[in-house]
Amino acid sequence: MKIAGREQLKRKILALPAAVRAELMAALRTSGHEINALQRQFVPKEDGVLASTIGMIENAGELKVTLVAGGKATTRPVRHGADTEYDYAFGQEFGTQKMPANPFFFPGYRLGKKRAKSRISRAIGKAARKVAAS
């Protein structure tokens, strides 16, 4: 039994992962930048160093972006003369023994999460429709 349009359907099915991957990565990048902007609005503006460390890492070859804050620029010694260090981005987010929490990272993430999920769902549907129409 021969099925009409079988080869065309096979081509569309094989094209689907690449199209979805491209649309999905664009949606992830846009959502990451949007969430980073929200996080920068909540960050304390004392010297601007912490705000400058908020960013996004795109993992090559993976459908994933990682939101980051802190790092070497925000690492400080625990006490003068002590060997241990801490990242004051964590101190701002969760608080310390001497300072209450001043969260900026997770509130921005929580605010942008729903919109990011919607954007990603729309991107998958858009890619599927694009492949189906071709």
mmCIF file of N, CA and C in Angstrom:
data_model
loop_
_atom_site.group_PDB
_atom_site.id
_atom_site.type_symbol
_atom_site.label_atom_id
_atom_site.label_comp_id
_atom_site.label_asym_id
_atom_site.label_seq_id
_atom_site.Cartn_x
_atom_site.Cartn_y
_atom_site.Cartn_z
ATOM 1 N N MET A 1 0.839 -1.180 0.000
ATOM 2 C CA MET A 1 0.000 0.000 0.000
ATOM 3 C C MET A 1 0.879 1.237 0.000
ATOM 4 N N LYS A 2 0.608 2.126 -0.893
ATOM 5 C CA LYS A 2 1.375 3.355 -1.023
ATOM 6 C C LYS A 2 0.593 4.507 -0.403
ATOM 7 N N ILE A 3 1.289 5.311 0.398
ATOM 8 C CA ILE A 3 0.660 6.449 1.061
ATOM 9 C C ILE A 3 1.038 7.715 0.297
ATOM 10 N N ALA A 4 0.046 8.484 -0.094
ATOM 11 C CA ALA A 4 0.289 9.721 -0.835
ATOM 12 C C ALA A 4 0.907 10.763 0.092
ATOM 13 N N GLY A 5 1.988 11.395 -0.330
ATOM 14 C CA GLY A 5 2.636 12.456 0.444
ATOM 15 C C GLY A 5 3.519 11.952 1.569
ATOM 16 N N ARG A 6 3.856 10.687 1.545
ATOM 17 C CA ARG A 6 4.653 10.094 2.623
ATOM 18 C C ARG A 6 6.049 10.716 2.721
ATOM 19 N N GLU A 7 6.703 10.878 1.598
ATOM 20 C CA GLU A 7 8.059 11.448 1.596
ATOM 21 C C GLU A 7 8.053 12.898 2.079
ATOM 22 N N GLN A 8 7.051 13.635 1.669
ATOM 23 C CA GLN A 8 6.940 15.031 2.113
ATOM 24 C C GLN A 8 6.741 15.084 3.628
ATOM 25 N N LEU A 9 5.919 14.211 4.177
ATOM 26 C CA LEU A 9 5.692 14.147 5.613
ATOM 27 C C LEU A 9 6.974 13.775 6.352
ATOM 28 N N LYS A 10 7.736 12.835 5.797
ATOM 29 C CA LYS A 10 9.004 12.439 6.418
ATOM 30 C C LYS A 10 9.973 13.611 6.472
ATOM 31 N N ARG A 11 10.038 14.399 5.393
ATOM 32 C CA ARG A 11 10.927 15.583 5.363
ATOM 33 C C ARG A 11 10.510 16.592 6.437
ATOM 34 N N LYS A 12 9.206 16.796 6.591
ATOM 35 C CA LYS A 12 8.713 17.742 7.590
ATOM 36 C C LYS A 12 9.033 17.260 9.006
ATOM 37 N N ILE A 13 8.868 15.992 9.255
ATOM 38 C CA ILE A 13 9.157 15.446 10.584
ATOM 39 C C ILE A 13 10.643 15.570 10.898
ATOM 40 N N LEU A 14 11.495 15.329 9.900
ATOM 41 C CA LEU A 14 12.941 15.453 10.115
ATOM 42 C C LEU A 14 13.373 16.905 10.291
ATOM 43 N N ALA A 15 12.648 17.846 9.691
ATOM 44 C CA ALA A 15 12.980 19.271 9.815
ATOM 45 C C ALA A 15 12.504 19.859 11.132
ATOM 46 N N LEU A 16 11.568 19.216 11.778
ATOM 47 C CA LEU A 16 10.973 19.756 12.996
ATOM 48 C C LEU A 16 11.980 20.004 14.116
ATOM 49 N N PRO A 17 12.852 19.072 14.478
ATOM 50 C CA PRO A 17 13.774 19.335 15.597
ATOM 51 C C PRO A 17 14.674 20.553 15.386
ATOM 52 N N ALA A 18 15.190 20.734 14.182
ATOM 53 C CA ALA A 18 16.071 21.885 13.926
ATOM 54 C C ALA A 18 15.296 23.198 14.033
ATOM 55 N N ALA A 19 14.088 23.215 13.492
ATOM 56 C CA ALA A 19 13.281 24.434 13.542
ATOM 57 C C ALA A 19 12.877 24.756 14.991
ATOM 58 N N VAL A 20 12.477 23.734 15.729
ATOM 59 C CA VAL A 20 12.098 23.938 17.130
ATOM 60 C C VAL A 20 13.300 24.415 17.927
ATOM 61 N N ARG A 21 14.466 23.825 17.696
ATOM 62 C CA ARG A 21 15.686 24.197 18.408
ATOM 63 C C ARG A 21 16.018 25.675 18.180
ATOM 64 N N ALA A 22 15.925 26.135 16.940
ATOM 65 C CA ALA A 22 16.246 27.533 16.632
ATOM 66 C C ALA A 22 15.252 28.487 17.296
ATOM 67 N N GLU A 23 13.971 28.199 17.174
ATOM 68 C CA GLU A 23 12.946 29.057 17.782
ATOM 69 C C GLU A 23 13.062 29.048 19.302
ATOM 70 N N LEU A 24 13.318 27.871 19.860
ATOM 71 C CA LEU A 24 13.406 27.731 21.306
ATOM 72 C C LEU A 24 14.600 28.496 21.861
ATOM 73 N N MET A 25 15.738 28.418 21.192
ATOM 74 C CA MET A 25 16.921 29.130 21.673
ATOM 75 C C MET A 25 16.709 30.641 21.637
ATOM 76 N N ALA A 26 16.028 31.125 20.591
ATOM 77 C CA ALA A 26 15.722 32.560 20.515
ATOM 78 C C ALA A 26 14.810 32.972 21.672
ATOM 79 N N ALA A 27 13.816 32.142 21.975
ATOM 80 C CA ALA A 27 12.902 32.442 23.083
ATOM 81 C C ALA A 27 13.645 32.406 24.420
ATOM 82 N N LEU A 28 14.546 31.458 24.590
ATOM 83 C CA LEU A 28 15.320 31.380 25.827
ATOM 84 C C LEU A 28 16.210 32.605 26.013
ATOM 85 N N ARG A 29 16.861 33.039 24.936
ATOM 86 C CA ARG A 29 17.721 34.235 25.011
ATOM 87 C C ARG A 29 16.898 35.464 25.402
ATOM 88 N N THR A 30 15.776 35.653 24.732
ATOM 89 C CA THR A 30 14.924 36.807 25.014
ATOM 90 C C THR A 30 14.446 36.786 26.462
ATOM 91 N N SER A 31 14.001 35.617 26.913
ATOM 92 C CA SER A 31 13.518 35.489 28.291
ATOM 93 C C SER A 31 14.638 35.727 29.297
ATOM 94 N N GLY A 32 15.833 35.218 29.006
ATOM 95 C CA GLY A 32 16.976 35.430 29.896
ATOM 96 C C GLY A 32 17.322 36.900 30.036
ATOM 97 N N HIS A 33 17.337 37.620 28.918
ATOM 98 C CA HIS A 33 17.635 39.054 28.970
ATOM 99 C C HIS A 33 16.546 39.810 29.745
ATOM 100 N N GLU A 34 15.303 39.397 29.557
ATOM 101 C CA GLU A 34 14.189 40.050 30.247
ATOM 102 C C GLU A 34 14.270 39.826 31.761
ATOM 103 N N ILE A 35 14.562 38.600 32.170
ATOM 104 C CA ILE A 35 14.682 38.293 33.598
ATOM 105 C C ILE A 35 15.883 39.011 34.200
ATOM 106 N N ASN A 36 16.998 39.090 33.458
ATOM 107 C CA ASN A 36 18.163 39.837 33.944
ATOM 108 C C ASN A 36 17.824 41.305 34.166
ATOM 109 N N ALA A 37 17.033 41.883 33.286
ATOM 110 C CA ALA A 37 16.637 43.291 33.448
ATOM 111 C C ALA A 37 15.805 43.469 34.720
ATOM 112 N N LEU A 38 14.911 42.520 34.990
ATOM 113 C CA LEU A 38 14.118 42.583 36.225
ATOM 114 C C LEU A 38 15.024 42.460 37.452
ATOM 115 N N GLN A 39 15.991 41.564 37.401
ATOM 116 C CA GLN A 39 16.907 41.381 38.524
ATOM 117 C C GLN A 39 17.720 42.645 38.775
ATOM 118 N N ARG A 40 18.131 43.319 37.714
ATOM 119 C CA ARG A 40 18.898 44.563 37.876
ATOM 120 C C ARG A 40 18.057 45.664 38.516
ATOM 121 N N GLN A 41 16.743 45.613 38.335
ATOM 122 C CA GLN A 41 15.883 46.608 38.975
ATOM 123 C C GLN A 41 15.823 46.410 40.486
ATOM 124 N N PHE A 42 15.961 45.166 40.953
ATOM 125 C CA PHE A 42 15.857 44.862 42.379
ATOM 126 C C PHE A 42 17.191 44.928 43.120
ATOM 127 N N VAL A 43 18.299 44.895 42.406
ATOM 128 C CA VAL A 43 19.607 44.822 43.055
ATOM 129 C C VAL A 43 19.926 46.137 43.770
ATOM 130 N N PRO A 44 20.563 46.071 44.946
ATOM 131 C CA PRO A 44 20.979 47.298 45.637
ATOM 132 C C PRO A 44 21.979 48.077 44.771
ATOM 133 N N LYS A 45 21.853 49.379 44.736
ATOM 134 C CA LYS A 45 22.672 50.204 43.836
ATOM 135 C C LYS A 45 23.818 50.902 44.555
ATOM 136 N N GLU A 46 24.402 50.275 45.561
ATOM 137 C CA GLU A 46 25.439 50.930 46.357
ATOM 138 C C GLU A 46 26.647 51.347 45.515
ATOM 139 N N ASP A 47 27.275 50.387 44.844
ATOM 140 C CA ASP A 47 28.422 50.744 44.017
ATOM 141 C C ASP A 47 28.292 50.252 42.579
ATOM 142 N N GLY A 48 27.251 49.506 42.271
ATOM 143 C CA GLY A 48 27.000 49.062 40.909
ATOM 144 C C GLY A 48 27.740 47.809 40.495
ATOM 145 N N VAL A 49 28.627 47.313 41.360
ATOM 146 C CA VAL A 49 29.406 46.118 40.999
ATOM 147 C C VAL A 49 28.497 44.904 40.902
ATOM 148 N N LEU A 50 27.616 44.726 41.869
ATOM 149 C CA LEU A 50 26.736 43.561 41.870
ATOM 150 C C LEU A 50 25.814 43.574 40.651
ATOM 151 N N ALA A 51 25.283 44.729 40.309
ATOM 152 C CA ALA A 51 24.406 44.833 39.139
ATOM 153 C C ALA A 51 25.151 44.484 37.857
ATOM 154 N N SER A 52 26.430 44.823 37.796
ATOM 155 C CA SER A 52 27.197 44.526 36.583
ATOM 156 C C SER A 52 27.524 43.046 36.436
ATOM 157 N N THR A 53 27.395 42.270 37.513
ATOM 158 C CA THR A 53 27.692 40.837 37.424
ATOM 159 C C THR A 53 26.474 40.004 37.035
ATOM 160 N N ILE A 54 25.298 40.608 37.001
ATOM 161 C CA ILE A 54 24.091 39.877 36.616
ATOM 162 C C ILE A 54 24.149 39.638 35.113
ATOM 163 N N GLY A 55 23.997 38.392 34.723
ATOM 164 C CA GLY A 55 24.083 38.073 33.307
ATOM 165 C C GLY A 55 23.530 36.704 32.988
ATOM 166 N N MET A 56 23.855 36.254 31.781
ATOM 167 C CA MET A 56 23.333 35.004 31.277
ATOM 168 C C MET A 56 24.450 34.276 30.536
ATOM 169 N N ILE A 57 24.539 32.974 30.752
ATOM 170 C CA ILE A 57 25.514 32.142 30.054
ATOM 171 C C ILE A 57 24.753 31.221 29.123
ATOM 172 N N GLU A 58 25.105 31.270 27.839
ATOM 173 C CA GLU A 58 24.506 30.357 26.870
ATOM 174 C C GLU A 58 25.408 29.137 26.766
ATOM 175 N N ASN A 59 24.848 27.984 27.009
ATOM 176 C CA ASN A 59 25.617 26.755 26.949
ATOM 177 C C ASN A 59 25.620 26.235 25.517
ATOM 178 N N ALA A 60 26.791 26.210 24.906
ATOM 179 C CA ALA A 60 26.932 25.813 23.508
ATOM 180 C C ALA A 60 26.441 24.382 23.303
ATOM 181 N N GLY A 61 25.638 24.203 22.276
ATOM 182 C CA GLY A 61 25.154 22.877 21.933
ATOM 183 C C GLY A 61 23.984 22.394 22.772
ATOM 184 N N GLU A 62 23.558 23.162 23.738
ATOM 185 C CA GLU A 62 22.446 22.756 24.593
ATOM 186 C C GLU A 62 21.330 23.779 24.496
ATOM 187 N N LEU A 63 20.128 23.324 24.706
ATOM 188 C CA LEU A 63 18.981 24.234 24.764
ATOM 189 C C LEU A 63 18.837 24.704 26.194
ATOM 190 N N LYS A 64 19.745 25.597 26.592
ATOM 191 C CA LYS A 64 19.783 26.004 27.989
ATOM 192 C C LYS A 64 20.510 27.336 28.120
ATOM 193 N N VAL A 65 19.996 28.197 28.962
ATOM 194 C CA VAL A 65 20.712 29.401 29.368
ATOM 195 C C VAL A 65 20.767 29.395 30.893
ATOM 196 N N THR A 66 21.853 29.889 31.431
ATOM 197 C CA THR A 66 22.038 29.923 32.875
ATOM 198 C C THR A 66 22.105 31.373 33.322
ATOM 199 N N LEU A 67 21.252 31.744 34.247
ATOM 200 C CA LEU A 67 21.263 33.100 34.798
ATOM 201 C C LEU A 67 22.243 33.126 35.962
ATOM 202 N N VAL A 68 23.106 34.135 35.997
ATOM 203 C CA VAL A 68 24.141 34.209 37.031
ATOM 204 C C VAL A 68 24.200 35.608 37.634
ATOM 205 N N ALA A 69 24.756 35.655 38.848
ATOM 206 C CA ALA A 69 25.045 36.921 39.528
ATOM 207 C C ALA A 69 26.181 36.653 40.491
ATOM 208 N N GLY A 70 27.008 37.638 40.695
ATOM 209 C CA GLY A 70 28.138 37.470 41.608
ATOM 210 C C GLY A 70 29.367 36.965 40.874
ATOM 211 N N GLY A 71 30.240 36.321 41.619
ATOM 212 C CA GLY A 71 31.464 35.799 41.022
ATOM 213 C C GLY A 71 32.686 36.485 41.601
ATOM 214 N N LYS A 72 33.752 36.523 40.825
ATOM 215 C CA LYS A 72 35.015 37.091 41.304
ATOM 216 C C LYS A 72 34.894 38.568 41.685
ATOM 217 N N ALA A 73 34.092 39.298 40.940
ATOM 218 C CA ALA A 73 33.963 40.740 41.207
ATOM 219 C C ALA A 73 33.299 41.033 42.555
ATOM 220 N N THR A 74 32.502 40.098 43.060
ATOM 221 C CA THR A 74 31.795 40.334 44.314
ATOM 222 C C THR A 74 32.314 39.468 45.458
ATOM 223 N N THR A 75 33.449 38.841 45.283
ATOM 224 C CA THR A 75 34.020 38.006 46.341
ATOM 225 C C THR A 75 34.861 38.874 47.271
ATOM 226 N N ARG A 76 34.619 38.732 48.569
ATOM 227 C CA ARG A 76 35.305 39.531 49.597
ATOM 228 C C ARG A 76 35.825 38.605 50.694
ATOM 229 N N PRO A 77 36.878 39.025 51.420
ATOM 230 C CA PRO A 77 37.320 38.227 52.569
ATOM 231 C C PRO A 77 36.284 38.303 53.691
ATOM 232 N N VAL A 78 36.195 37.239 54.465
ATOM 233 C CA VAL A 78 35.233 37.205 55.570
ATOM 234 C C VAL A 78 35.609 38.239 56.617
ATOM 235 N N ARG A 79 36.847 38.242 57.056
ATOM 236 C CA ARG A 79 37.363 39.241 58.009
ATOM 237 C C ARG A 79 38.739 39.675 57.525
ATOM 238 N N HIS A 80 39.191 40.793 58.021
ATOM 239 C CA HIS A 80 40.539 41.236 57.665
ATOM 240 C C HIS A 80 41.538 40.214 58.174
ATOM 241 N N GLY A 81 42.402 39.747 57.297
ATOM 242 C CA GLY A 81 43.427 38.790 57.671
ATOM 243 C C GLY A 81 42.970 37.343 57.618
ATOM 244 N N ALA A 82 41.689 37.092 57.332
ATOM 245 C CA ALA A 82 41.192 35.717 57.269
ATOM 246 C C ALA A 82 41.467 35.132 55.887
ATOM 247 N N ASP A 83 41.617 33.816 55.842
ATOM 248 C CA ASP A 83 41.891 33.133 54.577
ATOM 249 C C ASP A 83 40.624 32.847 53.775
ATOM 250 N N THR A 84 39.492 32.833 54.423
ATOM 251 C CA THR A 84 38.251 32.471 53.728
ATOM 252 C C THR A 84 37.606 33.690 53.077
ATOM 253 N N GLU A 85 36.875 33.412 52.001
ATOM 254 C CA GLU A 85 36.188 34.464 51.257
ATOM 255 C C GLU A 85 34.730 34.076 51.083
ATOM 256 N N TYR A 86 33.898 35.056 50.777
ATOM 257 C CA TYR A 86 32.502 34.780 50.467
ATOM 258 C C TYR A 86 32.063 35.707 49.348
ATOM 259 N N ASP A 87 31.015 35.319 48.661
ATOM 260 C CA ASP A 87 30.449 36.118 47.580
ATOM 261 C C ASP A 87 29.315 36.948 48.172
ATOM 262 N N TYR A 88 29.460 38.265 48.193
ATOM 263 C CA TYR A 88 28.445 39.076 48.849
ATOM 264 C C TYR A 88 27.136 39.126 48.068
ATOM 265 N N ALA A 89 27.106 38.579 46.866
ATOM 266 C CA ALA A 89 25.829 38.423 46.163
ATOM 267 C C ALA A 89 24.922 37.487 46.955
ATOM 268 N N PHE A 90 25.505 36.430 47.535
ATOM 269 C CA PHE A 90 24.735 35.519 48.375
ATOM 270 C C PHE A 90 24.290 36.231 49.656
ATOM 271 N N GLY A 91 25.155 37.049 50.216
ATOM 272 C CA GLY A 91 24.806 37.804 51.411
ATOM 273 C C GLY A 91 23.637 38.741 51.165
ATOM 274 N N GLN A 92 23.625 39.390 50.011
ATOM 275 C CA GLN A 92 22.509 40.272 49.670
ATOM 276 C C GLN A 92 21.222 39.473 49.481
ATOM 277 N N GLU A 93 21.319 38.366 48.782
ATOM 278 C CA GLU A 93 20.130 37.575 48.456
ATOM 279 C C GLU A 93 19.515 36.908 49.686
ATOM 280 N N PHE A 94 20.348 36.321 50.528
ATOM 281 C CA PHE A 94 19.839 35.512 51.639
ATOM 282 C C PHE A 94 20.079 36.121 53.018
ATOM 283 N N GLY A 95 20.877 37.171 53.101
ATOM 284 C CA GLY A 95 21.168 37.807 54.375
ATOM 285 C C GLY A 95 22.367 37.161 55.061
ATOM 286 N N THR A 96 22.849 37.829 56.092
ATOM 287 C CA THR A 96 23.957 37.314 56.899
ATOM 288 C C THR A 96 23.553 37.448 58.359
ATOM 289 N N GLN A 97 24.464 37.100 59.250
ATOM 290 C CA GLN A 97 24.179 37.251 60.676
ATOM 291 C C GLN A 97 24.002 38.717 61.047
ATOM 292 N N LYS A 98 24.688 39.597 60.340
ATOM 293 C CA LYS A 98 24.650 41.020 60.680
ATOM 294 C C LYS A 98 23.789 41.869 59.735
ATOM 295 N N MET A 99 23.235 41.252 58.689
ATOM 296 C CA MET A 99 22.484 42.012 57.693
ATOM 297 C C MET A 99 21.254 41.220 57.254
ATOM 298 N N PRO A 100 20.099 41.849 57.201
ATOM 299 C CA PRO A 100 18.913 41.133 56.712
ATOM 300 C C PRO A 100 19.011 40.902 55.200
ATOM 301 N N ALA A 101 18.250 39.960 54.729
ATOM 302 C CA ALA A 101 18.244 39.642 53.295
ATOM 303 C C ALA A 101 17.703 40.820 52.495
ATOM 304 N N ASN A 102 18.309 41.032 51.352
ATOM 305 C CA ASN A 102 17.871 42.046 50.409
ATOM 306 C C ASN A 102 17.783 41.354 49.043
ATOM 307 N N PRO A 103 16.774 40.485 48.847
ATOM 308 C CA PRO A 103 16.735 39.647 47.653
ATOM 309 C C PRO A 103 16.556 40.440 46.367
ATOM 310 N N PHE A 104 17.246 40.000 45.340
ATOM 311 C CA PHE A 104 17.156 40.614 44.021
ATOM 312 C C PHE A 104 17.085 39.562 42.927
ATOM 313 N N PHE A 105 17.759 38.427 43.102
ATOM 314 C CA PHE A 105 17.882 37.421 42.052
ATOM 315 C C PHE A 105 16.585 36.633 41.867
ATOM 316 N N PHE A 106 16.113 35.998 42.927
ATOM 317 C CA PHE A 106 14.930 35.160 42.806
ATOM 318 C C PHE A 106 13.630 35.942 42.625
ATOM 319 N N PRO A 107 13.467 37.120 43.205
ATOM 320 C CA PRO A 107 12.244 37.881 42.883
ATOM 321 C C PRO A 107 12.146 38.222 41.388
ATOM 322 N N GLY A 108 13.267 38.594 40.778
ATOM 323 C CA GLY A 108 13.273 38.869 39.341
ATOM 324 C C GLY A 108 12.958 37.625 38.525
ATOM 325 N N TYR A 109 13.526 36.500 38.975
ATOM 326 C CA TYR A 109 13.260 35.230 38.299
ATOM 327 C C TYR A 109 11.783 34.859 38.405
ATOM 328 N N ARG A 110 11.226 34.974 39.609
ATOM 329 C CA ARG A 110 9.826 34.607 39.807
ATOM 330 C C ARG A 110 8.887 35.494 38.992
ATOM 331 N N LEU A 111 9.223 36.774 38.882
ATOM 332 C CA LEU A 111 8.380 37.682 38.099
ATOM 333 C C LEU A 111 8.419 37.352 36.604
ATOM 334 N N GLY A 112 9.576 36.947 36.102
ATOM 335 C CA GLY A 112 9.714 36.684 34.674
ATOM 336 C C GLY A 112 9.422 35.256 34.255
ATOM 337 N N LYS A 113 9.283 34.349 35.205
ATOM 338 C CA LYS A 113 9.147 32.912 34.912
ATOM 339 C C LYS A 113 7.896 32.589 34.089
ATOM 340 N N LYS A 114 6.747 33.123 34.466
ATOM 341 C CA LYS A 114 5.496 32.802 33.768
ATOM 342 C C LYS A 114 5.547 33.294 32.321
ATOM 343 N N ARG A 115 6.041 34.495 32.142
ATOM 344 C CA ARG A 115 6.136 35.043 30.791
ATOM 345 C C ARG A 115 7.132 34.249 29.944
ATOM 346 N N ALA A 116 8.228 33.808 30.566
ATOM 347 C CA ALA A 116 9.214 33.006 29.848
ATOM 348 C C ALA A 116 8.621 31.674 29.408
ATOM 349 N N LYS A 117 7.867 31.031 30.293
ATOM 350 C CA LYS A 117 7.231 29.754 29.934
ATOM 351 C C LYS A 117 6.267 29.940 28.762
ATOM 352 N N SER A 118 5.488 31.006 28.802
ATOM 353 C CA SER A 118 4.545 31.274 27.713
ATOM 354 C C SER A 118 5.288 31.518 26.408
ATOM 355 N N ARG A 119 6.375 32.282 26.468
ATOM 356 C CA ARG A 119 7.161 32.573 25.275
ATOM 357 C C ARG A 119 7.737 31.289 24.678
ATOM 358 N N ILE A 120 8.206 30.396 25.527
ATOM 359 C CA ILE A 120 8.789 29.141 25.063
ATOM 360 C C ILE A 120 7.718 28.256 24.428
ATOM 361 N N SER A 121 6.551 28.184 25.031
ATOM 362 C CA SER A 121 5.448 27.392 24.455
ATOM 363 C C SER A 121 5.041 27.938 23.095
ATOM 364 N N ARG A 122 4.957 29.266 22.992
ATOM 365 C CA ARG A 122 4.601 29.871 21.699
ATOM 366 C C ARG A 122 5.673 29.601 20.653
ATOM 367 N N ALA A 123 6.936 29.606 21.042
ATOM 368 C CA ALA A 123 8.028 29.352 20.097
ATOM 369 C C ALA A 123 7.957 27.939 19.551
ATOM 370 N N ILE A 124 7.637 26.975 20.405
ATOM 371 C CA ILE A 124 7.523 25.589 19.944
ATOM 372 C C ILE A 124 6.366 25.452 18.962
ATOM 373 N N GLY A 125 5.226 26.050 19.307
ATOM 374 C CA GLY A 125 4.082 26.005 18.396
ATOM 375 C C GLY A 125 4.354 26.698 17.079
ATOM 376 N N LYS A 126 5.044 27.827 17.143
ATOM 377 C CA LYS A 126 5.375 28.582 15.931
ATOM 378 C C LYS A 126 6.279 27.766 15.016
ATOM 379 N N ALA A 127 7.263 27.094 15.604
ATOM 380 C CA ALA A 127 8.172 26.273 14.805
ATOM 381 C C ALA A 127 7.427 25.104 14.174
ATOM 382 N N ALA A 128 6.540 24.483 14.915
ATOM 383 C CA ALA A 128 5.768 23.356 14.372
ATOM 384 C C ALA A 128 4.875 23.810 13.237
ATOM 385 N N ARG A 129 4.236 24.967 13.388
ATOM 386 C CA ARG A 129 3.382 25.489 12.319
ATOM 387 C C ARG A 129 4.197 25.846 11.091
ATOM 388 N N LYS A 130 5.377 26.412 11.299
ATOM 389 C CA LYS A 130 6.251 26.796 10.194
ATOM 390 C C LYS A 130 6.663 25.571 9.390
ATOM 391 N N VAL A 131 7.042 24.492 10.075
ATOM 392 C CA VAL A 131 7.457 23.257 9.395
ATOM 393 C C VAL A 131 6.267 22.627 8.680
ATOM 394 N N ALA A 132 5.094 22.633 9.318
ATOM 395 C CA ALA A 132 3.914 22.023 8.725
ATOM 396 C C ALA A 132 3.470 22.771 7.465
ATOM 397 N N ALA A 133 3.657 24.088 7.441
ATOM 398 C CA ALA A 133 3.225 24.890 6.300
ATOM 399 C C ALA A 133 4.182 24.773 5.113
ATOM 400 N N SER A 134 5.402 24.349 5.363
ATOM 401 C CA SER A 134 6.384 24.291 4.260
ATOM 402 C C SER A 134 6.200 23.069 3.414
#
